[in-house]
Tab-separated table of C-alpha atoms in Angstrom:
chain	number	residue	atom	x	y	z
A	201	MET	CA	5.367	36.972	39.290
A	202	THR	CA	7.751	34.708	37.410
A	203	ARG	CA	8.225	31.038	38.229
A	204	LYS	CA	11.555	31.763	39.931
A	205	GLN	CA	10.001	34.495	42.061
A	206	ASP	CA	7.146	32.229	43.125
A	207	VAL	CA	9.610	29.518	44.127
A	208	ILE	CA	11.574	32.013	46.236
A	209	PHE	CA	8.327	33.179	47.849
A	210	TYR	CA	7.316	29.656	48.906
A	211	LYS	CA	10.807	28.834	50.101
A	212	LEU	CA	10.860	31.916	52.298
A	213	LEU	CA	7.514	31.040	53.862
A	214	PHE	CA	8.589	27.453	54.495
A	215	TYR	CA	11.769	28.487	56.294
A	216	TYR	CA	9.969	31.350	58.015
A	217	HIS	CA	7.643	28.956	59.810
A	218	ILE	CA	10.516	26.556	60.550
A	219	TYR	CA	12.228	29.454	62.301
A	220	VAL	CA	9.067	30.302	64.260
A	221	VAL	CA	8.733	26.737	65.562
A	222	VAL	CA	12.428	26.393	66.452
A	223	TYR	CA	12.608	29.779	68.173
A	224	ARG	CA	9.409	29.072	70.071
A	225	SER	CA	10.782	25.729	71.290
A	226	LEU	CA	14.005	27.390	72.487
A	227	TYR	CA	12.409	30.449	74.075
A	228	GLY	CA	8.921	29.352	74.959
A	229	MET	CA	6.781	30.515	77.839
A	230	GLU	CA	7.789	29.208	81.251
A	231	ASN	CA	4.712	28.419	83.270
A	232	PRO	CA	5.521	27.164	86.797
A	233	GLY	CA	4.015	23.739	87.355
A	234	ASP	CA	3.102	23.386	83.697
A	235	HIS	CA	3.478	19.662	83.124
A	236	TYR	CA	0.293	19.346	81.145
A	237	ILE	CA	-0.124	17.037	78.189
A	238	GLY	CA	0.495	18.331	74.710
A	239	GLY	CA	3.499	20.572	75.261
A	240	GLU	CA	3.518	23.285	72.574
A	241	TRP	CA	0.683	21.413	70.852
A	242	LYS	CA	-1.679	22.865	73.446
A	243	TYR	CA	-1.612	26.171	71.605
A	244	LEU	CA	-3.378	27.027	68.356
A	245	THR	CA	-0.429	29.215	67.343
A	246	HIS	CA	1.785	26.117	67.274
A	247	TRP	CA	-0.843	24.176	65.321
A	248	ASN	CA	-0.916	26.967	62.776
A	249	ALA	CA	2.878	27.089	62.364
A	250	MET	CA	3.130	23.305	61.914
A	251	ILE	CA	0.259	23.291	59.415
A	252	GLN	CA	2.027	26.009	57.429
A	253	ILE	CA	5.245	23.944	57.384
A	254	PHE	CA	3.341	20.882	56.177
A	255	TYR	CA	1.542	22.940	53.539
A	256	TYR	CA	4.655	24.457	51.984
A	257	LEU	CA	6.559	21.187	52.209
A	258	ALA	CA	3.693	19.419	50.422
A	259	ILE	CA	3.809	22.016	47.644
A	260	GLY	CA	7.455	21.189	47.075
A	261	ILE	CA	6.782	17.444	46.923
A	262	VAL	CA	3.748	17.639	44.661
A	263	ALA	CA	5.489	20.061	42.298
A	264	HIS	CA	7.777	17.211	41.220
A	265	MET	CA	4.886	14.959	40.232
A	266	LYS	CA	4.206	14.701	36.506
A	267	LYS	CA	0.742	13.169	36.733
A	268	HIS	CA	-2.590	14.271	38.210
A	269	LEU	CA	-1.407	17.805	38.952
A	270	GLN	CA	-4.930	19.151	38.541
A	271	LYS	CA	-6.202	16.824	41.278
A	272	TYR	CA	-3.431	17.815	43.671
A	273	ASP	CA	-3.930	21.471	42.844
A	274	TYR	CA	-7.563	21.144	43.915
A	275	LEU	CA	-6.496	19.492	47.187
A	276	ARG	CA	-3.852	22.146	47.763
A	277	SER	CA	-6.312	24.944	47.118
A	278	THR	CA	-8.876	23.310	49.409
A	279	PHE	CA	-6.270	22.978	52.155
A	280	PHE	CA	-5.265	26.609	51.767
A	281	GLY	CA	-8.829	27.891	51.572
A	282	CYS	CA	-10.260	25.830	54.447
A	283	ILE	CA	-7.295	25.701	56.824
A	284	VAL	CA	-4.231	27.806	56.016
A	285	PHE	CA	-5.973	31.114	55.261
A	286	PRO	CA	-8.784	31.147	57.861
A	287	LEU	CA	-6.655	29.591	60.616
A	288	SER	CA	-3.869	32.166	60.210
A	289	TRP	CA	-6.353	35.021	60.258
A	290	PHE	CA	-8.224	33.519	63.194
A	291	VAL	CA	-5.020	33.144	65.243
A	292	GLY	CA	-3.971	36.707	64.469
A	293	ILE	CA	-7.333	38.371	65.058
A	294	MET	CA	-8.301	36.372	68.154
A	295	PHE	CA	-4.932	36.840	69.840
A	296	TRP	CA	-4.770	40.598	69.347
A	297	VAL	CA	-8.415	41.242	70.217
A	298	LEU	CA	-8.079	39.384	73.535
A	299	TYR	CA	-4.586	40.769	74.128
A	300	LEU	CA	-5.776	44.357	73.729
A	301	ILE	CA	-8.790	43.741	75.973
A	302	ASP	CA	-6.725	42.065	78.686
A	303	LYS	CA	-3.385	40.330	78.174
A	304	ASP	CA	-4.221	37.915	80.990
A	305	LEU	CA	-7.005	36.420	78.865
A	306	VAL	CA	-4.451	34.788	76.547
A	307	ILE	CA	-1.262	34.644	78.628
A	308	SER	CA	-1.326	33.254	82.153
A	309	LYS	CA	-0.325	35.695	84.910
A	310	ASN	CA	2.176	33.140	86.227
A	311	ALA	CA	3.835	32.598	82.866
A	312	VAL	CA	7.319	33.955	82.202
A	313	TYR	CA	7.228	35.268	78.630
A	314	ASN	CA	10.756	34.921	77.238
A	315	GLN	CA	9.920	35.866	73.660
A	316	SER	CA	10.610	39.320	72.259
A	317	GLU	CA	7.894	41.619	70.954
A	318	TRP	CA	9.046	41.256	67.350
A	319	PHE	CA	8.684	37.482	67.603
A	320	ASN	CA	5.176	37.970	68.928
A	321	GLN	CA	4.485	39.901	65.733
A	322	MET	CA	5.938	37.059	63.657
A	323	LYS	CA	3.570	34.557	65.274
A	324	HIS	CA	0.398	36.605	65.381
A	325	THR	CA	0.605	39.445	62.845
A	326	PHE	CA	2.785	38.583	59.862
A	327	ILE	CA	0.954	35.277	59.335
A	328	VAL	CA	-2.096	37.290	58.244
A	329	PHE	CA	-0.014	39.277	55.776
A	330	TRP	CA	1.609	36.150	54.251
A	331	THR	CA	-1.703	34.417	53.547
A	332	LEU	CA	-3.142	37.620	52.102
A	333	LEU	CA	-0.091	37.927	49.870
A	334	GLU	CA	-0.448	34.337	48.666
A	335	SER	CA	-4.126	34.929	47.889
A	336	PHE	CA	-3.059	37.864	45.768
A	337	ILE	CA	-0.246	35.997	43.989
A	338	VAL	CA	-1.711	32.514	43.496
A	339	PRO	CA	-5.214	31.747	42.132
A	340	HIS	CA	-6.953	29.163	44.315
A	341	ILE	CA	-9.744	26.859	43.194
A	342	TYR	CA	-12.081	26.782	46.195
A	343	PRO	CA	-14.165	23.638	46.803
A	344	PRO	CA	-17.976	23.498	46.683
A	345	LEU	CA	-19.552	25.345	49.598
A	346	TYR	CA	-20.745	22.211	51.397
A	347	VAL	CA	-17.203	20.775	51.331
A	348	GLY	CA	-15.616	23.991	52.560
A	349	LEU	CA	-18.084	24.401	55.413
A	350	ARG	CA	-17.653	20.817	56.577
A	351	VAL	CA	-13.865	21.045	56.602
A	352	CYS	CA	-13.929	24.368	58.455
A	353	ILE	CA	-16.356	23.114	61.091
A	354	LEU	CA	-14.293	19.944	61.528
A	355	VAL	CA	-11.106	21.974	62.082
A	356	THR	CA	-12.672	24.178	64.745
A	357	LEU	CA	-14.360	21.275	66.544
A	358	CYS	CA	-11.125	19.261	66.576
A	359	TYR	CA	-9.239	21.995	68.399
A	360	ILE	CA	-12.113	22.701	70.798
A	361	ALA	CA	-12.233	18.987	71.586
A	362	TRP	CA	-8.452	18.952	72.139
A	363	VAL	CA	-8.708	21.872	74.585
A	364	HIS	CA	-11.314	19.923	76.543
A	365	VAL	CA	-9.238	16.747	76.556
A	366	ILE	CA	-6.480	18.741	78.276
A	367	TYR	CA	-8.969	20.186	80.740
A	368	PHE	CA	-10.588	16.851	81.629
A	369	VAL	CA	-7.226	15.105	82.028
A	370	GLU	CA	-5.309	17.871	83.815
A	371	GLY	CA	-7.989	20.290	85.047
A	372	PHE	CA	-6.227	23.094	83.174
A	373	TRP	CA	-7.666	25.530	80.628
A	374	VAL	CA	-5.149	26.269	77.860
A	375	TYR	CA	-6.364	29.860	77.580
A	376	PRO	CA	-7.240	31.858	80.722
A	377	ILE	CA	-10.370	33.305	79.096
A	378	LEU	CA	-12.009	29.866	79.257
A	379	LYS	CA	-11.508	29.832	83.001
A	380	VAL	CA	-13.444	33.039	83.587
A	381	LEU	CA	-16.386	32.067	81.369
A	382	SER	CA	-19.355	30.158	82.726
A	383	ALA	CA	-20.385	26.896	81.051
A	384	SER	CA	-23.237	28.523	79.122
A	385	THR	CA	-21.097	31.511	78.101
A	386	ARG	CA	-18.349	29.148	77.034
A	387	ILE	CA	-20.750	27.411	74.661
A	388	MET	CA	-21.698	30.753	73.137
A	389	PHE	CA	-17.999	31.586	72.855
A	390	TYR	CA	-17.369	28.340	70.948
A	391	LEU	CA	-20.320	29.047	68.662
A	392	ALA	CA	-18.881	32.486	67.940
A	393	ILE	CA	-15.523	30.865	67.151
A	394	VAL	CA	-17.092	28.498	64.612
A	395	ILE	CA	-19.075	31.302	62.978
A	396	GLY	CA	-16.024	33.558	62.923
A	397	TYR	CA	-13.935	30.850	61.300
A	398	LEU	CA	-16.582	30.307	58.623
A	399	LEU	CA	-16.692	34.040	57.927
A	400	LEU	CA	-12.916	34.051	57.471
A	401	TYR	CA	-13.230	31.154	55.040
A	402	ASN	CA	-15.783	33.171	53.086
A	403	LEU	CA	-13.488	36.198	53.190
A	404	GLY	CA	-10.629	34.158	51.744
A	405	GLU	CA	-12.808	32.891	48.919
A	406	ARG	CA	-14.056	36.380	48.100
A	407	LEU	CA	-10.548	37.843	48.140
A	408	SER	CA	-9.252	35.100	45.850
A	409	SER	CA	-12.139	35.667	43.460
A	410	TYR	CA	-11.577	39.419	43.514
A	411	PHE	CA	-7.812	39.216	42.977
A	412	HIS	CA	-8.110	36.772	40.070
A	413	LYS	CA	-11.506	37.598	38.559
A	414	ASN	CA	-9.941	38.452	35.203
A	415	LYS	CA	-7.527	35.513	35.133
A	416	LYS	CA	-8.117	32.101	33.646
A	417	GLN	CA	-8.372	29.382	36.293
A	418	ARG	CA	-5.702	26.767	35.757
A	419	SER	CA	-3.454	24.525	37.767
A	420	SER	CA	-0.948	26.710	39.579
A	421	PHE	CA	1.383	23.701	39.699
A	422	GLU	CA	1.991	23.993	35.963
A	423	LYS	CA	4.717	26.579	36.449
A	424	TYR	CA	6.325	24.632	39.322
A	425	ASP	CA	6.865	21.412	37.390
A	426	SER	CA	10.338	20.000	38.079
A	427	VAL	CA	11.258	22.952	40.307
A	428	SER	CA	12.356	22.430	43.901
A	429	LEU	CA	10.374	24.477	46.384
A	430	VAL	CA	12.124	23.178	49.453
């Protein structure tokens, strides 16, 4: 892809996730008696959309910097490899697996779902395609394994901890599946989540290596210098 095409690609993704967040705030789920802390921030889907917005906004800011582009490219690639790619895939896969097993495991029976089916696809399906497309288009310099694993584990533990903060404060499980699991089964479920997230990180690294195995690794910010991405 040319520089202009890459810029258009990143712009589209930035505004795509802006649209997702705005639409979700206007037509969110109505859950009677839902006055729990966190608002939309209870849900991992919202975390993912906001992280994507931050990621693409940061690309636009850093692209204007003349110095230390290699350092920022490493940070950007680490952020994509450890958070953006595996989190998007995790949200998509986890949602649809549980949804197909039993919709009530991810959406409360009492909730009024005001969002259309196509928007559901935007939140939980297309996000996988976009990150796969970026892996194919942009070469990413993945961090050393010990760094990647630590970041991935930290991300998963942070959200698990946040879910429990909501439960201990309000007595409410964000996702209905957690309500039907016993304490011991819940621990195994969390362990499976961490392992699954790490496997997705490994998948992202392998895909990036496969897509760009014959290309010279260099700073992908070089072609964005002095170009507005946002």
